[in-house]
Each structure stands twice: as C-alpha cells, then as structure tokens.
CSV table of C-alpha atoms in Angstrom, one decimal:
chain,number,residue,atom,x,y,z
G,1,MET,CA,-7.4,-63.4,59.8
G,2,LYS,CA,-9.2,-61.1,61.7
G,3,LYS,CA,-12.4,-62.4,60.6
G,4,ILE,CA,-11.5,-66.2,60.9
G,5,THR,CA,-10.1,-65.3,64.7
G,6,ILE,CA,-13.3,-63.6,65.4
G,7,LEU,CA,-15.4,-66.4,63.8
G,8,LEU,CA,-13.8,-68.9,65.8
G,9,SER,CA,-14.0,-67.0,69.0
G,10,LEU,CA,-17.8,-66.6,68.2
G,11,ALA,CA,-18.0,-70.1,67.6
G,12,SER,CA,-16.2,-71.2,70.7
G,13,PHE,CA,-18.7,-68.8,72.5
G,14,PHE,CA,-21.8,-70.3,71.4
G,15,PHE,CA,-20.7,-73.8,71.3
G,16,ALA,CA,-17.9,-74.7,74.0
G,17,PRO,CA,-20.5,-74.8,76.7
G,18,GLN,CA,-22.5,-77.6,74.8
G,19,LEU,CA,-19.4,-79.4,74.4
G,20,LEU,CA,-18.6,-78.8,78.0
G,21,PHE,CA,-22.1,-80.2,78.9
G,22,ALA,CA,-22.0,-83.1,76.4
G,23,GLN,CA,-19.3,-84.5,78.6
G,24,HIS,CA,-21.1,-84.8,81.4
G,25,LYS,CA,-23.5,-88.0,82.0
G,26,LEU,CA,-26.6,-87.6,83.6
G,27,ALA,CA,-26.7,-88.5,87.3
G,28,GLN,CA,-26.7,-92.3,87.4
G,29,PRO,CA,-29.5,-94.0,89.6
G,30,ASN,CA,-28.0,-95.1,93.3
G,31,GLU,CA,-24.8,-93.8,93.3
G,32,PRO,CA,-23.7,-94.4,96.9
G,33,ASP,CA,-22.6,-90.6,97.6
G,34,GLY,CA,-25.3,-89.3,95.5
G,35,ILE,CA,-29.0,-88.6,95.5
G,36,GLN,CA,-31.0,-92.2,95.2
G,37,TRP,CA,-33.1,-91.2,92.1
G,38,MET,CA,-36.0,-93.4,91.1
G,39,SER,CA,-38.6,-93.9,88.2
G,40,PHE,CA,-41.8,-92.4,88.7
G,41,GLU,CA,-43.6,-95.8,89.3
G,42,GLU,CA,-40.8,-96.5,91.9
G,43,ALA,CA,-41.5,-93.5,93.9
G,44,VAL,CA,-45.3,-94.3,93.7
G,45,LYS,CA,-44.7,-97.9,95.6
G,46,LYS,CA,-42.1,-96.1,98.1
G,47,ASN,CA,-44.4,-93.6,98.9
G,48,GLU,CA,-47.2,-96.2,99.9
G,49,LYS,CA,-44.8,-97.4,102.7
G,50,GLU,CA,-43.3,-94.2,103.3
G,51,GLN,CA,-45.1,-90.7,102.5
G,52,LYS,CA,-42.9,-88.1,101.6
G,53,LYS,CA,-43.0,-85.4,99.1
G,54,ILE,CA,-41.9,-86.3,95.6
G,55,PHE,CA,-39.0,-84.2,93.6
G,56,VAL,CA,-39.0,-84.8,90.1
G,57,ASP,CA,-36.4,-83.7,88.0
G,58,VAL,CA,-37.7,-83.4,84.4
G,59,TYR,CA,-34.8,-83.6,81.6
G,60,THR,CA,-34.0,-84.4,78.2
G,61,SER,CA,-31.1,-85.9,77.0
G,62,TRP,CA,-30.1,-83.2,74.7
G,63,CYS,CA,-30.2,-80.8,77.3
G,64,GLY,CA,-27.2,-79.4,78.3
G,65,TRP,CA,-28.5,-77.1,81.7
G,66,CYS,CA,-30.0,-80.6,82.8
G,67,LYS,CA,-26.6,-82.2,82.2
G,68,ARG,CA,-24.7,-79.4,84.0
G,69,LEU,CA,-27.3,-79.7,87.1
G,70,ASP,CA,-26.4,-83.4,87.0
G,71,ALA,CA,-22.8,-82.4,87.3
G,72,THR,CA,-23.1,-79.5,89.7
G,73,THR,CA,-26.3,-79.1,91.9
G,74,PHE,CA,-27.0,-82.7,92.0
G,75,LYS,CA,-23.5,-83.2,93.6
G,76,ASP,CA,-23.4,-81.1,96.1
G,77,PRO,CA,-23.2,-82.9,99.6
G,78,LYS,CA,-26.2,-80.5,101.1
G,79,VAL,CA,-28.4,-81.0,98.2
G,80,VAL,CA,-28.1,-84.6,97.9
G,81,GLU,CA,-28.5,-84.8,101.8
G,82,TYR,CA,-31.6,-83.2,101.8
G,83,ILE,CA,-33.3,-84.5,98.9
G,84,ASN,CA,-32.7,-88.2,100.2
G,85,LYS,CA,-33.9,-87.3,103.4
G,86,LYS,CA,-37.1,-85.2,102.6
G,87,PHE,CA,-38.2,-86.8,99.3
G,88,HIS,CA,-38.6,-89.4,96.9
G,89,PRO,CA,-36.5,-88.2,94.3
G,90,VAL,CA,-37.6,-89.3,90.7
G,91,LYS,CA,-35.6,-88.4,87.1
G,92,LEU,CA,-38.2,-88.1,84.3
G,93,ASP,CA,-37.7,-87.9,80.9
G,94,ALA,CA,-39.9,-85.8,79.7
G,95,GLU,CA,-38.8,-87.6,75.9
G,96,THR,CA,-39.4,-91.1,77.1
G,97,LYS,CA,-41.4,-93.2,74.9
G,98,ASP,CA,-42.2,-95.5,77.8
G,99,THR,CA,-45.7,-95.8,78.9
G,100,ILE,CA,-46.0,-94.8,82.5
G,101,VAL,CA,-49.0,-95.9,84.4
G,102,PHE,CA,-50.5,-93.9,87.6
G,103,ARG,CA,-53.7,-93.8,89.3
G,104,ASP,CA,-54.9,-96.3,86.6
G,105,HIS,CA,-54.6,-94.1,83.8
G,106,GLN,CA,-51.6,-94.4,81.1
G,107,PHE,CA,-49.6,-91.7,80.1
G,108,TYR,CA,-48.4,-92.1,76.6
G,109,TYR,CA,-45.5,-90.5,74.4
G,110,HIS,CA,-46.7,-87.9,72.0
G,111,PRO,CA,-44.3,-87.8,68.8
G,112,ASP,CA,-46.0,-84.5,68.0
G,113,SER,CA,-44.9,-82.4,71.1
G,114,ARG,CA,-42.0,-84.9,71.6
G,115,THR,CA,-43.3,-85.4,75.0
G,116,ASN,CA,-44.7,-88.0,77.5
G,117,GLU,CA,-48.1,-86.8,78.8
G,118,LEU,CA,-47.0,-87.3,82.6
G,119,ALA,CA,-44.2,-84.8,82.0
G,120,TYR,CA,-46.4,-82.4,80.2
G,121,SER,CA,-49.2,-82.9,82.8
G,122,MET,CA,-46.9,-81.8,85.7
G,123,MET,CA,-45.3,-79.1,83.7
G,124,SER,CA,-48.2,-77.6,82.6
G,125,GLY,CA,-48.2,-74.9,85.9
G,126,ALA,CA,-44.9,-73.8,84.2
G,127,GLY,CA,-46.6,-72.0,81.3
G,128,ARG,CA,-44.4,-73.8,78.6
G,129,MET,CA,-41.9,-76.7,78.5
G,130,SER,CA,-38.3,-76.1,79.4
G,131,TYR,CA,-35.7,-78.2,80.6
G,132,PRO,CA,-34.5,-78.7,83.3
G,133,THR,CA,-37.5,-78.1,85.5
G,134,ALA,CA,-38.0,-79.7,88.9
G,135,ILE,CA,-41.5,-80.6,90.1
G,136,TYR,CA,-42.5,-80.8,93.5
G,137,LEU,CA,-45.4,-82.9,94.5
G,138,ASP,CA,-46.9,-83.5,97.8
G,139,GLU,CA,-47.4,-86.8,99.5
G,140,THR,CA,-50.6,-87.5,97.5
G,141,PHE,CA,-48.8,-86.7,94.2
G,142,SER,CA,-50.6,-83.3,93.9
G,143,VAL,CA,-48.1,-80.5,92.0
G,144,LEU,CA,-47.1,-78.2,94.7
G,145,SER,CA,-45.1,-76.3,92.2
G,146,PRO,CA,-42.9,-76.6,88.7
G,147,VAL,CA,-39.7,-74.7,88.7
G,148,PRO,CA,-37.9,-74.3,85.7
G,149,GLY,CA,-34.6,-73.8,85.1
G,150,TYR,CA,-30.8,-74.4,86.1
G,151,LEU,CA,-30.4,-73.7,89.5
G,152,THR,CA,-27.2,-73.6,91.7
G,153,PRO,CA,-27.0,-75.3,95.1
G,154,ASP,CA,-27.4,-71.9,96.7
G,155,GLN,CA,-30.7,-71.3,94.6
G,156,ILE,CA,-32.2,-74.8,95.0
G,157,MET,CA,-31.8,-75.4,98.7
G,158,PRO,CA,-34.3,-72.5,99.8
G,159,ILE,CA,-36.6,-74.2,97.4
G,160,LEU,CA,-36.2,-77.4,98.8
G,161,MET,CA,-36.8,-76.1,102.6
G,162,TYR,CA,-39.7,-74.4,101.2
G,163,PHE,CA,-41.5,-77.4,100.5
G,164,GLY,CA,-39.7,-80.0,102.5
G,165,GLU,CA,-40.4,-78.0,105.8
G,166,ASN,CA,-43.9,-77.5,104.6
G,167,ILE,CA,-43.3,-73.7,105.0
G,168,TYR,CA,-45.2,-73.3,102.0
G,169,LYS,CA,-48.5,-74.3,104.0
G,170,THR,CA,-48.0,-71.1,106.4
G,171,LYS,CA,-46.2,-68.5,104.2
G,172,LYS,CA,-46.4,-67.4,100.7
G,173,TRP,CA,-43.5,-67.7,98.7
G,174,GLU,CA,-42.2,-64.1,98.9
G,175,GLU,CA,-42.6,-63.7,102.9
G,176,TYR,CA,-40.3,-66.5,102.7
G,177,VAL,CA,-37.8,-65.3,100.4
G,178,ASN,CA,-38.3,-61.5,102.4
G,179,GLU,CA,-37.5,-63.5,106.0
G,180,LEU,CA,-34.4,-65.1,104.3
G,181,ASN,CA,-33.0,-61.9,102.8
G,182,SER,CA,-33.4,-60.2,106.1
G,183,GLN,CA,-31.6,-63.0,108.0
G,184,GLY,CA,-28.9,-62.2,105.6
G,185,GLY,CA,-28.3,-65.3,103.3
G,186,ALA,CA,-30.2,-68.3,101.6
G,187,ALA,CA,-31.5,-71.0,104.0
G,188,GLY,CA,-28.8,-73.5,102.5
G,189,ASN,CA,-26.2,-71.5,103.6
G,190,LYS,CA,-27.2,-71.8,107.4
C-alpha cells in the first residue's frame, strides 16, 4: 500500500502541472481586454503605418509553460496595457507548417527539426530552441534579444520596459538591473 501511495504521489507531482496547463487555452487573438495578438505578416503591414517594436511570443501547442504564460502573465493588466501600447504583439507557433513570407523570403516548416525557419532564425541567439521564448525586435525587424522561459509579470515588466523605452540604447542590461535593484524593486511595480 505504501508503494502505491508513493507511486501515485510521484505521478501527481510529475503529471499534475501538465494536466493543469492543458486546461488553459492559448490566449485568443483580439480578446477585447487582452493583448491584441497578430500574425507576423500582420505586424509587418501594421508597422508600415505605425512603427513600433515587435514582441514575438514563440510557442508550441504542446508546451505547458506556454499555456501557463498565456493564462497568467499575458492576462496581467499592466503587461497587457504595456505590450499593446509599445509593441506590435505577435503569436508565432514555432511548429507552424504555414509558409511565412518576409522581405521577399519564404520561411518554410522543416519536419526534421519540427520548426518553421522564421522561428529558428529569430531564436538562434538563444542558443537552442526552447518554449516559450519572447523575441524582441526593433522597428526594422532586427532581433534585439531572445528571452527564453516562462516569466511572471514582475519578471517580464523590466524587460518590456528595457526595450519599450529604448533603455537598451544607452545602458547594458546589467547596469539597468542594478539600478532597479538599488531603487528597491522591479520597474513593473512602480
């Protein structure tokens, strides 16, 4: 009986988070009070009229942490407001089989790596493919930085502000973080 209890406890420890995350859908585009997600192609067109930085959420349909990010961080009012104000937010399924056209180049799905070339090319600076990964692009679609992993609202807000307020142009990340710490907290809490 003890062995069964231990096995059930271990199983619930490893599988409960996946079951919990599986219950949450990815954030739906254009929720009235949410992040106004768009496709990469839509962001390119929108940027022709209104130049902003691009925030790309690279995810997969099977990624539990991606679903948790959608259900928590991307529902936080401060995060939603800031992303919608300062960025053209893009949802990019790294495993999309759709061909994406950008700057007269077609980005295809590769079955061997199970990734679309666009996601792969933008995430190459992260060192490996991991999900979720936020990719920050400037107004000309140059990659500023990939930031892999699940982040809470308090963790993501300083990064959003670092790029959204152009702080990256005058300060290194470490200097910015040291200033935040000396001021007593994250930028998102002010």
